[in-house]
Short mmCIF file of C-alpha atoms in Angstrom, two decimals:
data_model
loop_
_atom_site.label_atom_id
_atom_site.label_comp_id
_atom_site.label_asym_id
_atom_site.label_seq_id
_atom_site.Cartn_x
_atom_site.Cartn_y
_atom_site.Cartn_z
CA MET A 1 0.00 0.00 0.00
CA HIS A 2 1.35 3.41 -0.97
CA ARG A 3 0.85 6.35 1.35
CA ARG A 4 1.06 9.76 -0.37
CA SER A 5 -0.75 12.26 1.78
CA PHE A 6 0.47 13.56 5.15
CA ILE A 7 0.70 17.36 5.22
CA GLY A 8 2.05 18.16 1.80
CA GLY A 9 0.36 20.65 -0.46
CA VAL A 10 -0.50 23.19 2.21
CA SER A 11 -1.81 26.40 0.67
CA ALA A 12 -4.43 29.12 1.24
CA ALA A 13 -1.97 31.32 3.09
CA GLY A 14 -0.07 28.18 3.88
CA LEU A 15 -0.61 27.52 7.53
CA GLY A 16 -3.92 29.29 7.12
CA ILE A 17 -4.33 32.78 8.47
CA LEU A 18 -7.74 34.32 7.95
CA GLY A 19 -9.86 33.58 4.93
CA GLY A 20 -12.72 34.92 2.88
CA CYS A 21 -11.75 38.60 2.75
CA SER A 22 -12.14 40.85 -0.24
CA ALA A 23 -10.32 44.09 0.62
CA ALA A 24 -7.33 44.93 -1.56
CA VAL A 25 -3.74 45.67 -0.56
CA GLY A 26 -0.82 46.50 -2.85
CA THR A 27 2.06 44.28 -3.84
CA VAL A 28 3.47 42.18 -1.01
CA ALA A 29 7.03 40.87 -0.93
CA PRO A 30 7.33 37.15 -0.20
CA PRO A 31 8.85 36.06 3.10
CA ASP A 32 12.63 35.84 3.14
CA VAL A 33 13.50 32.23 4.03
CA SER A 34 17.11 31.22 4.67
CA SER A 35 18.46 29.36 1.63
CA ASP A 36 21.26 27.88 3.76
CA ALA A 37 18.76 26.36 6.21
CA LEU A 38 16.61 25.10 3.33
CA ASP A 39 19.60 23.43 1.69
CA ALA A 40 20.77 21.94 4.98
CA GLY A 41 17.40 20.29 5.54
CA GLY A 42 16.86 19.06 2.00
CA TRP A 43 13.83 21.26 1.32
CA GLU A 44 12.30 22.16 -2.02
CA ARG A 45 9.59 24.73 -2.71
CA ALA A 46 6.21 23.16 -3.34
CA ASP A 47 3.85 26.12 -3.58
CA ARG A 48 3.50 29.90 -3.63
CA SER A 49 0.18 31.61 -2.92
CA GLU A 50 -1.03 35.18 -2.51
CA GLU A 51 -4.35 36.37 -1.13
CA THR A 52 -6.09 38.97 1.00
CA VAL A 53 -6.41 37.43 4.44
CA PHE A 54 -7.63 40.19 6.72
CA SER A 55 -10.24 42.95 6.55
CA GLU A 56 -11.75 44.58 9.61
CA SER A 57 -12.74 48.00 10.91
CA TYR A 58 -11.45 49.49 14.15
CA GLY A 59 -13.45 52.65 14.68
CA PRO A 60 -12.97 54.80 11.58
CA VAL A 61 -9.93 52.78 10.44
CA GLU A 62 -10.32 49.94 7.93
CA VAL A 63 -7.43 47.50 8.26
CA ALA A 64 -6.69 45.09 5.40
CA GLY A 65 -3.96 42.49 5.19
CA LYS A 66 -2.55 40.60 2.23
CA ALA A 67 -0.31 37.54 2.53
CA VAL A 68 2.26 35.89 0.33
CA THR A 69 3.00 32.33 1.39
CA LEU A 70 5.82 29.99 0.46
CA THR A 71 5.45 26.27 1.19
CA TYR A 72 8.33 23.79 1.21
CA ARG A 73 8.44 19.99 1.44
CA ASN A 74 11.31 17.98 2.86
CA ALA A 75 12.17 16.19 -0.37
CA GLU A 76 15.31 14.62 1.06
CA LEU A 77 13.38 12.99 3.91
CA ALA A 78 10.59 11.80 1.61
CA ALA A 79 13.09 10.24 -0.80
CA ALA A 80 14.96 8.46 2.00
CA VAL A 81 11.77 6.97 3.47
CA ALA A 82 10.54 5.86 0.04
CA GLU A 83 13.88 4.19 -0.69
CA ASP A 84 14.09 2.49 2.72
CA THR A 85 10.59 1.02 2.32
CA GLY A 86 10.94 0.03 -1.32
CA GLY A 87 8.42 2.68 -2.30
CA ARG A 88 5.78 1.32 0.07
CA VAL A 89 5.69 4.56 2.06
CA ASP A 90 5.71 7.51 -0.34
CA ALA A 91 4.74 10.53 1.73
CA THR A 92 5.82 14.07 2.52
CA LEU A 93 6.83 13.72 6.16
CA GLY A 94 8.13 17.24 6.59
CA VAL A 95 6.57 20.58 5.62
CA PHE A 96 7.64 24.17 6.29
CA THR A 97 5.52 27.20 5.45
CA ALA A 98 6.13 30.93 5.85
CA SER A 99 3.66 33.77 5.29
CA HIS A 100 4.45 37.47 4.99
CA ILE A 101 1.41 39.65 5.73
CA ASN A 102 1.40 43.30 4.70
CA PHE A 103 -1.22 45.59 6.25
CA ASP A 104 -2.85 48.76 4.98
CA PRO A 105 -2.50 51.04 6.84
CA PRO A 106 0.86 49.72 8.12
CA LEU A 107 0.37 47.89 11.39
CA ASN A 108 2.70 50.17 13.33
CA ASP A 109 1.14 53.34 11.88
CA LEU A 110 -2.38 52.79 13.18
CA PRO A 111 -3.59 55.97 14.91
CA GLY A 112 -2.79 55.59 18.58
CA ASN A 113 -2.05 51.89 17.88
CA VAL A 114 -5.82 51.36 17.89
CA GLY A 115 -6.51 47.79 16.80
CA ARG A 116 -2.86 46.73 16.57
CA ALA A 117 -3.02 44.28 19.47
CA GLU A 118 -6.37 42.94 18.26
CA VAL A 119 -4.98 42.33 14.76
CA LEU A 120 -1.99 40.43 16.13
CA ASP A 121 -4.11 38.41 18.57
CA LYS A 122 -6.64 37.49 15.91
CA THR A 123 -3.97 36.55 13.39
CA THR A 124 -2.24 34.35 15.96
CA ALA A 125 -5.43 32.59 17.05
CA GLN A 126 -6.56 31.94 13.49
CA ALA A 127 -3.11 30.76 12.42
CA ARG A 128 -3.03 28.18 15.20
CA SER A 129 -6.54 26.99 14.44
CA GLN A 130 -5.82 26.67 10.74
CA PHE A 131 -2.52 24.90 11.42
CA ARG A 132 -4.39 22.18 13.29
CA ARG A 133 -7.00 21.93 10.54
CA ARG A 134 -4.38 21.63 7.82
CA MET A 135 -2.70 18.79 9.69
CA ARG A 136 -6.03 17.07 10.19
CA ASP A 137 -6.99 17.46 6.52
CA ARG A 138 -3.78 15.72 5.53
CA GLY A 139 -4.36 12.62 7.65
CA VAL A 140 -2.87 13.57 11.01
CA THR A 141 -5.11 12.53 13.92
CA ASN A 142 -5.16 13.04 17.69
CA ILE A 143 -3.75 16.56 17.26
CA THR A 144 -3.09 18.38 20.51
CA GLU A 145 -1.42 21.68 21.33
CA THR A 146 1.27 20.54 23.74
CA GLY A 147 2.61 23.85 24.96
CA VAL A 148 4.02 27.27 24.22
CA GLU A 149 7.72 28.05 24.02
CA THR A 150 9.64 31.17 23.06
CA LEU A 151 11.22 31.46 19.63
CA THR A 152 14.14 33.88 19.35
CA THR A 153 14.35 35.20 15.80
CA ALA A 154 17.43 36.39 13.95
CA THR A 155 16.21 39.98 14.37
CA GLY A 156 15.83 39.67 18.14
CA GLN A 157 12.07 39.16 18.32
CA GLU A 158 10.78 36.66 20.90
CA PRO A 159 7.33 35.50 19.78
CA ALA A 160 5.38 32.71 21.42
CA MET A 161 5.80 29.42 19.59
CA ALA A 162 2.93 26.95 19.87
CA THR A 163 3.90 23.28 19.75
CA PHE A 164 1.68 20.47 18.49
CA GLN A 165 1.67 16.69 18.38
CA GLY A 166 -0.35 14.17 16.39
CA ASP A 167 -0.29 10.78 14.70
CA TYR A 168 0.01 9.97 11.01
CA ARG A 169 -1.29 6.50 10.22
CA VAL A 170 0.87 4.61 7.75
CA GLY A 171 -1.61 1.76 7.32
CA ASP A 172 -0.85 -1.67 5.91
CA ILE A 173 2.44 -2.45 4.16
CA GLU A 174 2.75 -5.50 1.92
CA TYR A 175 5.87 -7.54 1.22
CA GLU A 176 6.25 -10.36 -1.28
CA THR A 177 8.30 -13.32 -0.09
CA GLY A 178 8.58 -16.74 -1.68
CA GLY A 179 5.41 -16.20 -3.67
CA ASP A 180 3.45 -15.24 -0.57
CA THR A 181 2.20 -11.78 0.35
CA VAL A 182 2.91 -10.69 3.91
CA THR A 183 0.76 -7.81 5.17
CA ILE A 184 1.94 -5.76 8.13
CA ASP A 185 -0.14 -3.25 10.04
CA ALA A 186 2.50 -0.53 10.16
CA GLY A 187 0.59 1.61 12.66
CA GLY A 188 1.54 5.26 12.68
CA ILE A 189 4.30 7.84 12.88
CA ALA A 190 4.25 10.46 15.63
CA VAL A 191 4.23 13.99 14.20
CA ALA A 192 5.32 17.25 15.85
CA GLY A 193 4.53 20.78 14.75
CA ASP A 194 5.72 24.28 15.64
CA LEU A 195 4.09 27.62 14.77
CA ALA A 196 4.93 31.24 15.58
CA VAL A 197 3.42 34.61 14.62
CA TRP A 198 5.23 37.91 15.11
CA ASN A 199 5.39 41.55 14.07
CA GLU A 200 8.44 42.26 11.89
CA GLY A 201 8.66 45.94 11.02
CA ASP A 202 5.30 46.98 9.59
CA ASP A 203 4.38 43.42 8.66
CA VAL A 204 3.45 40.14 10.31
CA VAL A 205 5.33 36.89 9.77
CA VAL A 206 3.73 33.48 10.25
CA ALA A 207 6.16 30.57 10.15
CA GLY A 208 5.97 26.95 11.14
CA GLY A 209 6.39 23.37 10.13
CA ALA A 210 5.67 19.75 10.91
CA TYR A 211 8.02 16.78 11.03
CA PRO A 212 8.37 13.26 12.51
CA ALA A 213 8.45 13.42 16.30
CA GLN A 214 10.23 10.09 16.79
CA ASN A 215 11.93 7.34 14.85
CA TYR A 216 9.74 4.64 13.38
CA THR A 217 10.54 0.98 14.08
CA LYS A 218 8.42 -2.12 13.61
CA THR A 219 9.09 -5.84 13.95
CA ALA A 220 6.63 -8.39 12.61
CA THR A 221 6.82 -12.19 12.61
CA ARG A 222 4.76 -14.32 10.24
CA GLU A 223 4.47 -18.08 9.81
CA LEU A 224 4.47 -19.01 6.14
CA SER A 225 4.19 -22.71 6.95
CA ASP A 226 4.79 -25.12 9.79
CA ALA A 227 8.46 -25.08 8.87
CA ILE A 228 9.02 -21.47 7.82
CA THR A 229 8.74 -18.37 9.98
CA ILE A 230 9.94 -14.98 8.78
CA THR A 231 10.71 -11.82 10.70
CA ILE A 232 10.52 -8.39 9.09
CA ASP A 233 12.30 -5.51 10.81
CA ILE A 234 11.55 -1.93 9.76
CA ASP A 235 13.72 0.93 11.02
CA LEU A 236 13.38 4.20 9.11
CA GLY A 237 16.29 5.80 10.93
CA LEU A 238 14.39 9.05 11.49
CA THR A 239 16.18 11.78 13.47
CA PRO A 240 13.50 14.00 15.07
CA ALA A 241 15.95 16.24 16.93
CA ASP A 242 17.59 17.20 13.63
CA TYR A 243 14.23 17.90 11.96
CA ARG A 244 13.08 20.01 14.90
CA ALA A 245 16.31 22.03 14.97
CA ASN A 246 16.15 22.64 11.22
CA VAL A 247 12.48 23.71 11.24
CA ARG A 248 13.07 26.06 14.15
CA GLN A 249 16.13 27.51 12.42
CA LEU A 250 13.98 28.16 9.35
CA MET A 251 11.36 29.83 11.53
CA ALA A 252 13.89 31.97 13.38
CA THR A 253 15.58 33.22 10.21
CA THR A 254 12.39 33.97 8.28
CA GLN A 255 11.62 37.67 7.77
#
């Protein structure tokens, strides 16, 4: 059985900010994501999207926000897992997305800062909600927000970073041996996610990603006959600490 879903193909402002708005904002520069960190993690760009994501009035002031989102998949990790399983698990197991939201009027130029805190709070709440939904839509179950840490960015910002955990079910894996088909219930892979939202200059940055939370191992024994018993050992050699460090480096260096 081939598994091809997980959390690849995230769009609609990537991690999902706010949707369904019609107000217009001018040209928005895409987020600046570290090419060194992308190369180090084996990432490739999977999608670019642009849309108006915020429109609300605060007294006489109409605030509109437009986002440009870049989505990346961990192609190196996906290729390694596919090779190690003989193509039986073909899934994007790592995703990173960054959104750059430009506001009109500029967020830091709101008269008396009226509405600034509300805009940031609403953007953060919606981003977290949409992050969970995106994971769920891509086959991750039992998603929980496990805590809040502090992310220190390259520019010295210290936004709250929400952490998540869930399970991605691999399903059944089939192996052919001696003319017989051996089916193994492979269970699932634990998934972790991180998400942060912060004010960078006059704009807002939303950055986060998801990745395997632990290595995957499985041992299955099957009797092919009274005389023949086989044992299949699966060890994907996943390195969660490396994935977490790379995703958080990408988050911290995004502007």
